[in-house]
Short mmCIF file of C-alpha atoms and ligand atoms in Angstrom, two decimals:
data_model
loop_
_atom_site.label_atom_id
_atom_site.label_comp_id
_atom_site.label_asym_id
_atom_site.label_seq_id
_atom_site.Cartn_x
_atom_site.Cartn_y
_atom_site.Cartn_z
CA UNK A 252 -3.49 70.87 -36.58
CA UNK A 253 -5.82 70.46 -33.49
CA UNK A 254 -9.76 69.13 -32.99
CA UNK A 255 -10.33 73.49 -32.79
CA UNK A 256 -12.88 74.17 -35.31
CA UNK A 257 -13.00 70.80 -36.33
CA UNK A 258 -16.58 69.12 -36.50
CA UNK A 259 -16.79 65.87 -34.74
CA UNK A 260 -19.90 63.32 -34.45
CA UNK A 261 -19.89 61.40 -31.39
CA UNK A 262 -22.30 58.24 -31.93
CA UNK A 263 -23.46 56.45 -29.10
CA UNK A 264 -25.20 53.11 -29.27
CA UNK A 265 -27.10 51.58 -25.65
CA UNK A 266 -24.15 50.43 -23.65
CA UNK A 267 -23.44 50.98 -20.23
CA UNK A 268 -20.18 53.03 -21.15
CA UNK A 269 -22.71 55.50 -22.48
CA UNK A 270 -22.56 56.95 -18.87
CA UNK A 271 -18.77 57.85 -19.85
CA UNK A 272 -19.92 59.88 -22.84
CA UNK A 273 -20.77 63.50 -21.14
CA UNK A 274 -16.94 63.35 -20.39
CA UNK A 275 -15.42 62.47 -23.88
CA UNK A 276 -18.36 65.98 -25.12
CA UNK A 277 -16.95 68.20 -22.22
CA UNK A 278 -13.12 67.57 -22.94
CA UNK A 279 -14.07 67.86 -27.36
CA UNK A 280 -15.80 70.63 -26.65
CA UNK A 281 -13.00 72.62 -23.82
CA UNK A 282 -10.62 71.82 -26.83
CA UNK A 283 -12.83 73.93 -29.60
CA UNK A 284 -14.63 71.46 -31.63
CA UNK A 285 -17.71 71.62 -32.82
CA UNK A 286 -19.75 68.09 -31.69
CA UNK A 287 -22.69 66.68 -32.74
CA UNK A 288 -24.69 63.85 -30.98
CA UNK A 289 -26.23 61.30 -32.33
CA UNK A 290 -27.76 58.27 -30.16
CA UNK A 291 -29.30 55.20 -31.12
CA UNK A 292 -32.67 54.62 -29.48
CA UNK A 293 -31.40 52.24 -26.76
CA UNK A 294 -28.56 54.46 -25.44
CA UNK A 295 -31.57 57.34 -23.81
CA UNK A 296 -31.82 54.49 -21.38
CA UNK A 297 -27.85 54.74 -20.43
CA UNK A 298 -27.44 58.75 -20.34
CA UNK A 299 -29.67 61.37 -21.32
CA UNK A 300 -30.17 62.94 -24.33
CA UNK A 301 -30.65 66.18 -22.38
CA UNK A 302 -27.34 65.70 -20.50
CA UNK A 303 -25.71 65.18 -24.12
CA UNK A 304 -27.21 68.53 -25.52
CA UNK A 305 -26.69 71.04 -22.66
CA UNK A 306 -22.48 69.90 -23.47
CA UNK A 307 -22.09 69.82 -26.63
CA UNK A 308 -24.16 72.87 -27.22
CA UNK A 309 -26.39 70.90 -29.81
CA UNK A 310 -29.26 69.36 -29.95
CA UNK A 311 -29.13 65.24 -29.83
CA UNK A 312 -30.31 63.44 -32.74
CA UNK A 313 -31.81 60.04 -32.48
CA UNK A 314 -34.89 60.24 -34.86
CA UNK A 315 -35.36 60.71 -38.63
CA UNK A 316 -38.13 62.91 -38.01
CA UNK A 317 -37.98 66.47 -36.27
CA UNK A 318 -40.38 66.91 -33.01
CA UNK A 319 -44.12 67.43 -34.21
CA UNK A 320 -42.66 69.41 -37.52
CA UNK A 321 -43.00 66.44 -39.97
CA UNK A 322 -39.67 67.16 -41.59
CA UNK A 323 -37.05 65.15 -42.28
CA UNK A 324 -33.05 65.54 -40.33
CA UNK A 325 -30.74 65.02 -43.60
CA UNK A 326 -28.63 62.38 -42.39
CA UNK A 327 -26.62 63.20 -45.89
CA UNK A 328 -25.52 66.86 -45.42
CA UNK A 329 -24.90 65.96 -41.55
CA UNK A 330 -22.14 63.14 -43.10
CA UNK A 331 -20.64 66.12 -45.44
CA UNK A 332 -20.52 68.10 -42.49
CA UNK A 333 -18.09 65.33 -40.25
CA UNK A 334 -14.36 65.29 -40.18
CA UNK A 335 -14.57 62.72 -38.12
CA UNK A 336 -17.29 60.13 -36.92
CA UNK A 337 -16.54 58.56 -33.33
CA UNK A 338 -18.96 55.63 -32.36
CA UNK A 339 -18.51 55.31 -29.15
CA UNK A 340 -19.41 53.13 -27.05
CA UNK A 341 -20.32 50.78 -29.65
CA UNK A 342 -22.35 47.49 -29.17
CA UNK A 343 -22.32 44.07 -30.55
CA UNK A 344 -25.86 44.93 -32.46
CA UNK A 345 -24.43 48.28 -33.51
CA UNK A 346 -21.02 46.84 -35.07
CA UNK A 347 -22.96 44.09 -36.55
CA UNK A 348 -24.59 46.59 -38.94
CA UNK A 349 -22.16 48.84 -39.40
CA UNK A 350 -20.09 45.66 -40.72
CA UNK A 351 -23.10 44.65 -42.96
CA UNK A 352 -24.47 48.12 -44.47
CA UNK A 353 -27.82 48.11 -42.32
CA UNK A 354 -29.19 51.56 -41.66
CA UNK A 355 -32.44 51.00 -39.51
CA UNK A 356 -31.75 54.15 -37.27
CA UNK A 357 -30.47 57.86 -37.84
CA UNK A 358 -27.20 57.17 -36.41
CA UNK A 359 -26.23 54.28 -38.87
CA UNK A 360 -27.96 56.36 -42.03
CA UNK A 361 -25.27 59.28 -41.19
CA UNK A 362 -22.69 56.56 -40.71
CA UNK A 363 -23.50 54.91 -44.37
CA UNK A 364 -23.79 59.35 -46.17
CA UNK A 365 -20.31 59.95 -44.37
CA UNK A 366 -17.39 60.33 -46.30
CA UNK A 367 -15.04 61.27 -43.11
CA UNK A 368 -12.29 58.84 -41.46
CA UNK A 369 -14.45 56.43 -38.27
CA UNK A 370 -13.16 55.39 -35.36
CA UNK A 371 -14.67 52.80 -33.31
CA UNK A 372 -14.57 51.95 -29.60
CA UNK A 373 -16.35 49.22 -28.73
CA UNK A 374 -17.57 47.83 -25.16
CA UNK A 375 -19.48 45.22 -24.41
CA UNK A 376 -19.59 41.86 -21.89
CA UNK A 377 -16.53 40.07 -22.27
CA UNK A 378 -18.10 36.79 -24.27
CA UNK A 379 -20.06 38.96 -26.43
CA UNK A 380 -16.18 41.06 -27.09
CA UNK A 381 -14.66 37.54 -27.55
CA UNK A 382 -17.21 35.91 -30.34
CA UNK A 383 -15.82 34.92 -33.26
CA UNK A 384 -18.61 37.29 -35.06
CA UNK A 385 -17.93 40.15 -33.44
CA UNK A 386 -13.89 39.60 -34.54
CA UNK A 387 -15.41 38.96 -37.47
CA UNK A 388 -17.34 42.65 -37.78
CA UNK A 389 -14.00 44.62 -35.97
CA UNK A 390 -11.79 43.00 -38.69
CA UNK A 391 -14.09 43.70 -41.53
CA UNK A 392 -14.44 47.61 -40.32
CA UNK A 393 -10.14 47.73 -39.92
CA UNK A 394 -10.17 46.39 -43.66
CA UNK A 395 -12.95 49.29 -44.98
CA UNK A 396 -9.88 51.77 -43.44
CA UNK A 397 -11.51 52.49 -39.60
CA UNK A 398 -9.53 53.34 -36.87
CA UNK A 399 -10.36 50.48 -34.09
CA UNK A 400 -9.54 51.66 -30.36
CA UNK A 401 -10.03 48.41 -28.92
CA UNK A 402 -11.45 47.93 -25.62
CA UNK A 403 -9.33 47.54 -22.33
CA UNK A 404 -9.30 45.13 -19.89
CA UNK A 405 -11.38 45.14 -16.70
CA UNK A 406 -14.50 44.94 -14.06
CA UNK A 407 -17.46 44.75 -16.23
CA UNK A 408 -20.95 45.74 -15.71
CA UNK A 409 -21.80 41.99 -15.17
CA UNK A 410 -18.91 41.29 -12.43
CA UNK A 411 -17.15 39.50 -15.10
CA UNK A 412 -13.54 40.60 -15.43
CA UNK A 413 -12.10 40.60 -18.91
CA UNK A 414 -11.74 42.36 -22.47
CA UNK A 415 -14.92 44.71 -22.84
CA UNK A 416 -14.82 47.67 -21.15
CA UNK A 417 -14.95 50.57 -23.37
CA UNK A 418 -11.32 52.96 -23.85
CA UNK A 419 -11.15 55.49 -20.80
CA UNK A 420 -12.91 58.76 -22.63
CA UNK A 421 -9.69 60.46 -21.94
CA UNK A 422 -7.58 58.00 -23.96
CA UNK A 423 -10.59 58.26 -26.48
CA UNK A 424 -9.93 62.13 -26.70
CA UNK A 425 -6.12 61.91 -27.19
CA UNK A 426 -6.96 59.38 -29.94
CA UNK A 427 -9.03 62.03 -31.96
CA UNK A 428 -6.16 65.24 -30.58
CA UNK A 429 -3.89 62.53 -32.95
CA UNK A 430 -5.62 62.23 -35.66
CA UNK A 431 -5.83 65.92 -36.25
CA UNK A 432 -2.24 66.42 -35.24
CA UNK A 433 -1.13 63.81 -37.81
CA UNK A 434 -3.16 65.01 -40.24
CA UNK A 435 -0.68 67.83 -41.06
CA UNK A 436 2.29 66.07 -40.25
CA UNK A 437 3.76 66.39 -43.78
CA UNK A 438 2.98 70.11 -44.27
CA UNK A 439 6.27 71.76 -46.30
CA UNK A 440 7.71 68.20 -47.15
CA UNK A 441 8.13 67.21 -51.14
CA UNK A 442 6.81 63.58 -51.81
CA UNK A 443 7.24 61.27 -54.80
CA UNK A 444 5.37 58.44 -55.35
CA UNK A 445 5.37 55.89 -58.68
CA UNK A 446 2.18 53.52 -59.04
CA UNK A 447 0.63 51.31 -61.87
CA UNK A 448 2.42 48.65 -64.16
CA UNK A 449 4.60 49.51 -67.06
CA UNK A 450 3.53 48.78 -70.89
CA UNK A 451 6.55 47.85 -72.79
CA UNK A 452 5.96 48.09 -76.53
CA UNK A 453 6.58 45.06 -78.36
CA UNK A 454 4.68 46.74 -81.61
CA UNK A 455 2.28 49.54 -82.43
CA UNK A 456 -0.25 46.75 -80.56
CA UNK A 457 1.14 44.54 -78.17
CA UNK A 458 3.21 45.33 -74.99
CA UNK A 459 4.61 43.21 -72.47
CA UNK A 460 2.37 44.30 -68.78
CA UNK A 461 1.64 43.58 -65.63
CA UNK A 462 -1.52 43.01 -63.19
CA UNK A 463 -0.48 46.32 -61.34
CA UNK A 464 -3.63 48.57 -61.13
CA UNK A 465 -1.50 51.39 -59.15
CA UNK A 466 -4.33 51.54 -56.29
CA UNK A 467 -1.37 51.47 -53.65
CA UNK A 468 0.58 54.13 -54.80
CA UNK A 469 -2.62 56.42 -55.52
CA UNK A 470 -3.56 55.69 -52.02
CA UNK A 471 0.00 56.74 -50.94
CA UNK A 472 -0.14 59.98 -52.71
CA UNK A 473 -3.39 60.97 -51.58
CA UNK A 474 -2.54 59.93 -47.94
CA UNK A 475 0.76 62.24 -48.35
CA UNK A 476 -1.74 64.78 -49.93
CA UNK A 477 -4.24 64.78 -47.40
CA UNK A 478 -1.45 65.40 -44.71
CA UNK A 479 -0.36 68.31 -46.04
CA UNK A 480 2.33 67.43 -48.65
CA UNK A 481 3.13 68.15 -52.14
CA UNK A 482 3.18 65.39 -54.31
CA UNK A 483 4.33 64.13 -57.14
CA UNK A 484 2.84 60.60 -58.37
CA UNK A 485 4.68 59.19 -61.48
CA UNK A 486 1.59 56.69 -62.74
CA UNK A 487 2.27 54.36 -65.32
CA UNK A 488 -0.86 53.03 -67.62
CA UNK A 489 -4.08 52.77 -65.65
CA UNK A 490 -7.42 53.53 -66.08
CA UNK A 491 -7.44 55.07 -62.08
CA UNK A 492 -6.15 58.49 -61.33
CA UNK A 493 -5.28 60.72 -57.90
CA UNK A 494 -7.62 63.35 -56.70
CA UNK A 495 -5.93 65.84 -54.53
CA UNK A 496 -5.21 69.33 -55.21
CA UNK A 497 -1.39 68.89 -54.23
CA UNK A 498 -1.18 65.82 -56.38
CA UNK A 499 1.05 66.66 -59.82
CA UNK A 500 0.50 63.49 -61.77
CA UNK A 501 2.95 62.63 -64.49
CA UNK A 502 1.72 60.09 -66.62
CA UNK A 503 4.03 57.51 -68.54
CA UNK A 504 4.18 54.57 -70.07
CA UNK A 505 6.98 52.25 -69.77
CA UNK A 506 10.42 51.97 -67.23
CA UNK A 507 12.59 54.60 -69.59
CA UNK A 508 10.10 56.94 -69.29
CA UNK A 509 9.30 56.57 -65.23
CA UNK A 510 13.14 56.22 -65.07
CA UNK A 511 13.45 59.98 -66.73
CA UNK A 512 10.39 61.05 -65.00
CA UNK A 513 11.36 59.79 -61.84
CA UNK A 514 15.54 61.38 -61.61
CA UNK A 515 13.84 65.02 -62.66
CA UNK A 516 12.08 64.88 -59.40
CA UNK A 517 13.99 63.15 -57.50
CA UNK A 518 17.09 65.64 -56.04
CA UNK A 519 13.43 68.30 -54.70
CA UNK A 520 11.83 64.97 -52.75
CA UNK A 521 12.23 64.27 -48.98
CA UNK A 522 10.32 60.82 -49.21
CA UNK A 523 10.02 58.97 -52.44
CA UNK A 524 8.34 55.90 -52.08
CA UNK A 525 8.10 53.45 -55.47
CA UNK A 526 5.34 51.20 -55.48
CA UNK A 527 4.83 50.57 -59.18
CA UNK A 528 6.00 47.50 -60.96
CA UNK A 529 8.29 48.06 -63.17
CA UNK A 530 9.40 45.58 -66.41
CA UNK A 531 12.30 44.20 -65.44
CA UNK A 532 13.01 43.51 -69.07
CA UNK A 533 11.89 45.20 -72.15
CA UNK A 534 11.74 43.96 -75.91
CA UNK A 535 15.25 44.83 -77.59
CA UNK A 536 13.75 46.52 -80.15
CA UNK A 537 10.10 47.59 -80.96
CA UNK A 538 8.42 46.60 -83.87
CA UNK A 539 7.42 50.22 -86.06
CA UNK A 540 4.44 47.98 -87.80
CA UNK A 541 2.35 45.14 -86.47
CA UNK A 542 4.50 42.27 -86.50
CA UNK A 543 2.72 39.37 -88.64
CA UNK A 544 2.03 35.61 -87.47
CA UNK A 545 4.90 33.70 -89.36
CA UNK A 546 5.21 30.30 -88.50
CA UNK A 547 4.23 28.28 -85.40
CA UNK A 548 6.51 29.85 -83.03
CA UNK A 549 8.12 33.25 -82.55
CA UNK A 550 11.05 34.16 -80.23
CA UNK A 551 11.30 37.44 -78.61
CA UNK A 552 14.47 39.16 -77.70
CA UNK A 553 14.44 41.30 -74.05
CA UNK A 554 16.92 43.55 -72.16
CA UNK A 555 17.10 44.37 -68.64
CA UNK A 556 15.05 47.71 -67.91
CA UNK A 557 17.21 49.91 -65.62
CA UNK A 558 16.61 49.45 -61.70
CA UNK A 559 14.97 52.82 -61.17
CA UNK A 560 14.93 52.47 -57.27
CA UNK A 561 18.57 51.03 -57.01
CA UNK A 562 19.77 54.07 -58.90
CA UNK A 563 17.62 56.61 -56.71
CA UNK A 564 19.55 54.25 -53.49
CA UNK A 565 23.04 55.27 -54.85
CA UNK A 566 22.21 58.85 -55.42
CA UNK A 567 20.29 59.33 -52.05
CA UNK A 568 21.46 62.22 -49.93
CA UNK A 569 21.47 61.54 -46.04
CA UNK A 570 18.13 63.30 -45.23
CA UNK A 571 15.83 62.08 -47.84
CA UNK A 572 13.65 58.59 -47.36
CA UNK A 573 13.41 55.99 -49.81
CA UNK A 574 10.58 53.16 -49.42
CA UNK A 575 10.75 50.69 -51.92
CA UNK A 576 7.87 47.77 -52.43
CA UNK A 577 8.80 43.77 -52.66
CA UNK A 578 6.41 41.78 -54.14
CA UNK A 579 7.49 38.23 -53.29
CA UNK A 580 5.87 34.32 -53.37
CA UNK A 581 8.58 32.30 -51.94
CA UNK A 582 11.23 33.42 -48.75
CA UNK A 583 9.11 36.81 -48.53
CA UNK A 584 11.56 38.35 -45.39
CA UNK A 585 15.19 36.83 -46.32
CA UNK A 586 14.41 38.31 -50.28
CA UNK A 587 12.51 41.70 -49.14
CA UNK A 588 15.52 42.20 -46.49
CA UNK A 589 18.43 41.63 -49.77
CA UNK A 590 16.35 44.08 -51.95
CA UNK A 591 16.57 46.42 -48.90
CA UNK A 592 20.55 46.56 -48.59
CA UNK A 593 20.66 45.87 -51.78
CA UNK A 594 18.76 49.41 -52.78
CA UNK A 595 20.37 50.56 -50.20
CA UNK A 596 16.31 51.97 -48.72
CA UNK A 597 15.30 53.45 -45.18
CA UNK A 598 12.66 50.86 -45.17
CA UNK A 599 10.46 48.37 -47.53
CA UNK A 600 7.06 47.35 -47.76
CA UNK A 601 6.37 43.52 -48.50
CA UNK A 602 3.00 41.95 -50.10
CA UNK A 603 3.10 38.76 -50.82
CA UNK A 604 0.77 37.21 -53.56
CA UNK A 605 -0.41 34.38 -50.80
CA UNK A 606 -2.70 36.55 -49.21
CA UNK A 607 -6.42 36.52 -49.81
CA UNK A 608 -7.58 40.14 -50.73
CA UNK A 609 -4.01 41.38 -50.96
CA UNK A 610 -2.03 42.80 -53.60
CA UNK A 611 -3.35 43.42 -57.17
CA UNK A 612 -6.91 45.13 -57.68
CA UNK A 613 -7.84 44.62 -54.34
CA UNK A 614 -9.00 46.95 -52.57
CA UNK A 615 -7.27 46.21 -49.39
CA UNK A 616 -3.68 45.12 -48.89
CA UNK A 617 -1.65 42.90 -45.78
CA UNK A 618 2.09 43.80 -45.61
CA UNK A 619 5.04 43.79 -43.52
CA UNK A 620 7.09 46.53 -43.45
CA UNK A 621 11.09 46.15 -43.13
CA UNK A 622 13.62 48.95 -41.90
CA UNK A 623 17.28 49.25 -42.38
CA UNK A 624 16.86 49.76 -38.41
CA UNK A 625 16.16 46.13 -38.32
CA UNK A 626 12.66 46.08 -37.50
CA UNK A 627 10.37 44.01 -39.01
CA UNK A 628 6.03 44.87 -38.41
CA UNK A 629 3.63 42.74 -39.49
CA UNK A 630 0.04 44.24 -40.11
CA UNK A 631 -3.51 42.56 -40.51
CA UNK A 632 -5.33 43.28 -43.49
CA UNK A 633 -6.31 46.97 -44.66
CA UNK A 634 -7.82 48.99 -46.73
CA UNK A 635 -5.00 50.39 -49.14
CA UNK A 636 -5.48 53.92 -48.03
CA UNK A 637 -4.89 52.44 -44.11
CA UNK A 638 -1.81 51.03 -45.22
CA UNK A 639 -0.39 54.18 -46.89
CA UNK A 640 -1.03 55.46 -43.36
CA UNK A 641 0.73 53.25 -42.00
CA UNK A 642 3.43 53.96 -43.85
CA UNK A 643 3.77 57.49 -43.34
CA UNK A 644 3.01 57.16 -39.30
CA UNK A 645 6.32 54.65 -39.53
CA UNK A 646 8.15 57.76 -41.47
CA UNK A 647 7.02 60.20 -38.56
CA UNK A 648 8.32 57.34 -35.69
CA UNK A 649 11.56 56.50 -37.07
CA UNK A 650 12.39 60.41 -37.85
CA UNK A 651 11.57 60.65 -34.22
CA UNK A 652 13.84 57.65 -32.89
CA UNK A 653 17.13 58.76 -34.79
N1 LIG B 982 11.84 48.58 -59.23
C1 LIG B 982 12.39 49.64 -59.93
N2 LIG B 982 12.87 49.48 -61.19
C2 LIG B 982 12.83 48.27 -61.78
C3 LIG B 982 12.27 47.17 -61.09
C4 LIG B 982 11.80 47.36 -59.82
O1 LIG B 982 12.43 50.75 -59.38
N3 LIG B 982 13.29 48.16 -63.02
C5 LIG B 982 11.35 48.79 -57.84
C6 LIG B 982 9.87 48.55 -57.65
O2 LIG B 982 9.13 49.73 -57.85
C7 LIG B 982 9.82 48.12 -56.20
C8 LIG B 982 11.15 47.44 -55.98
O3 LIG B 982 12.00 47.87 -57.03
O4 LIG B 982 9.74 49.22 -55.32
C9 LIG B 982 11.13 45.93 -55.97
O5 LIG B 982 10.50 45.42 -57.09
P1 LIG B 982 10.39 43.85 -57.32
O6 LIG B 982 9.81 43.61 -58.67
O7 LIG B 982 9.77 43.17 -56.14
O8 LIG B 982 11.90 43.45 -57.27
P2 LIG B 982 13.07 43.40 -58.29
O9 LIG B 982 14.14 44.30 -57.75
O10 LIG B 982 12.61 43.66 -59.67
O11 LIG B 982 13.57 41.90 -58.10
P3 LIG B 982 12.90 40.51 -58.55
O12 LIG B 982 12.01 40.81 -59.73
O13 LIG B 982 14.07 39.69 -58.87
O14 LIG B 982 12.15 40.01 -57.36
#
């Protein structure tokens, strides 16, 4: 997929890099998108709107209110209408709000109605770039899932030399020819995906559980979706659900069942990734009626589940992927790598319950990802959905290596 047809916002907040902007337009525009501008008030002093409209075809928006007509621009149907937002350049002030939620112009009251994937490329003086609030902002933005094109090194418009200067608008365009590219990078390809706990029935009222509220592997499955696979998500009991067209979901309840549900889709899957927790033990037998208190103590017999991912690991033809997840609190690396050989996976994704924000019901996730290749990433903290594209870009890489 290209940027052709696509329809791109280009924000631009008053930095000097604004002067680079007419560029980033002319190249968006030679390559068939369809670009809006939207400036704050500040950047009219760094390039001109006028310049901006004649290039992209459109007329610049910087105002709430339409020239002498008293109506209102709908900052709302202008978000529907992005596939992609890029603020560029972006200030201090500018990143400041967009970390906090203010919208006191028309650019940052589309930014709030959007529901399309951000990127950001900041520039600024090189103090302002290194301040621990503006770190602050960039790594709050990377965790709501934006794409952060950080800013080069360089001559800056105070003499200073440093970090600051805004991403060449070439490199800026390639960034945004990616996106789109990768967008459809999984078009034909059959992808499994388990989330959620497991409930293991101990009687008609009770189960054994876990904390798993199978927002990972929904994000996976809608990140496969949204690039163009077909996917299957095996969910186990949760109140949250996938919403994709070429999502199939296949609810169950407990490890037999995702074990069965699992091997019937197994042999159509190229990638199969399992993030759900699975009991590793289940009660030996399950009570048909509600078992009564008797006595002061009560002892419960278990059995070991069946390793659904080690069994998919021995069955695994040479041309389909298998991810597996490692949830681990002690020796995180040594005990991820074992489950990896162990499994026999391409590569494994490790959270560890250390982290703040990471792992259960959060919203946003930090893990390092292992490969049988022997390489080991570490990445900073995410939304879930960034790290499910993270996962797939490392599919796409290592297919490409070997
Ligand atoms: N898994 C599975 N079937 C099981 C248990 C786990 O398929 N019965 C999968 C999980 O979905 C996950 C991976 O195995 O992708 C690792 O799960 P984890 O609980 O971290 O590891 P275990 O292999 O269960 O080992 P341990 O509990 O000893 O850490």
């Amino acid at each position: 997929m290209s940027v052709k047809d696509k329809n791109i916002i280009i924000g631009v907040s008053g930095g000097i890099a604004a002067y680079k902007i007419p560029l980033l337009v002319r190249l968006l525009k030679k390559a068939g998108a369809n670009v809006q501008v939207l400036m704050t008030p500040a950047s009219h002093d760094f390039v001109t709107p006028v310049t901006l409209a004649t290039l992209s075809g459109r007329p610049v928006l910087t105002e709430f209110i339409k020239d002498n007509t008293g109506s209102w621009h709908n900052h709302v149907s202008l978000g529907m209408w992005a596939d992609l937002m890029v603020f560029a350049p972006v200030t201090a002030n500018t990143l400041a709000k967009m970390a906090t939620g203010q919208a006191d112009n028309f650019l940052l009251a589309v930014y709030m109605s959007a529901k399309c994937p951000v990127m950001i490329a900041p520039a600024m003086d090189l103090d302002m770039y290194a301040h621990p609030a503006t770190k602050a902002n960039l790594e709050k933005l990377q965790s709501y899932g934006y794409d952060i094109i950080p800013a080069t090194k360089g001559e800056l418009a105070s003499g200073l030399t440093g970090y600051g200067r805004m991403e060449e608008p070439e490199n800026i365009f390639t960034r945004i020819q990616d996106f789109f590219a990768k967008k459809n990078d999984l078009a034909g390809k059959k992808v499994l995906v388990t989330a959620g706990p497991t409930y293991e029935s101990i009687d008609p009222v009770r189960f054994i559980g876990n904390h798993s509220s199978g927002k990972m592997g929904i994000a996976i499955a809608e990140e496969a979706a949204e690039r163009g696979a077909e996917v299957v998500l095996v969910l186990g009991p949760t109140h949250l659900q996938a919403s994709h067209p070429n999502i199939r979901t296949v609810k169950v309840q407990n490890a037999a069942q995702m074990y069965e549900a699992v091997h019937k889709e197994f042999d159509n899957a190229d990638i199969t990734i399992m993030a759900a927790a699975v009991a590793d033990f289940t009660p030996e037998q399950t009570a048909g009626q509600k078992i009564k208190k008797s006595g002061d103590a009560m002892t419960l017999k278990l059995k070991a589940t069946k390793d659904i991912l080690a069994s998919l690991g021995e069955k695994k033809s040479g041309n389909q992927i298998l991810i597996g997840f490692a949830m681990e609190t002690e020796n995180e690396k040594a005990n991820a790598l074992k489950k990896l050989r162990k499994k026999n996976l391409d590569f494994i994704v490790l959270n560890s319950l250390r982290e703040k924000n990471a792992g259960f019901k959060h919203d946003t996730n930090r893990v390092s990802i292992l490969t049988k290749t022997g390489k080991i990433i570490d990445y900073p903290l995410k939304s879930k959905k960034a790290v499910a594209g993270d996962i797939f870009d490392l599919v796409r890489e290592l297919k490409v290596e070997g």
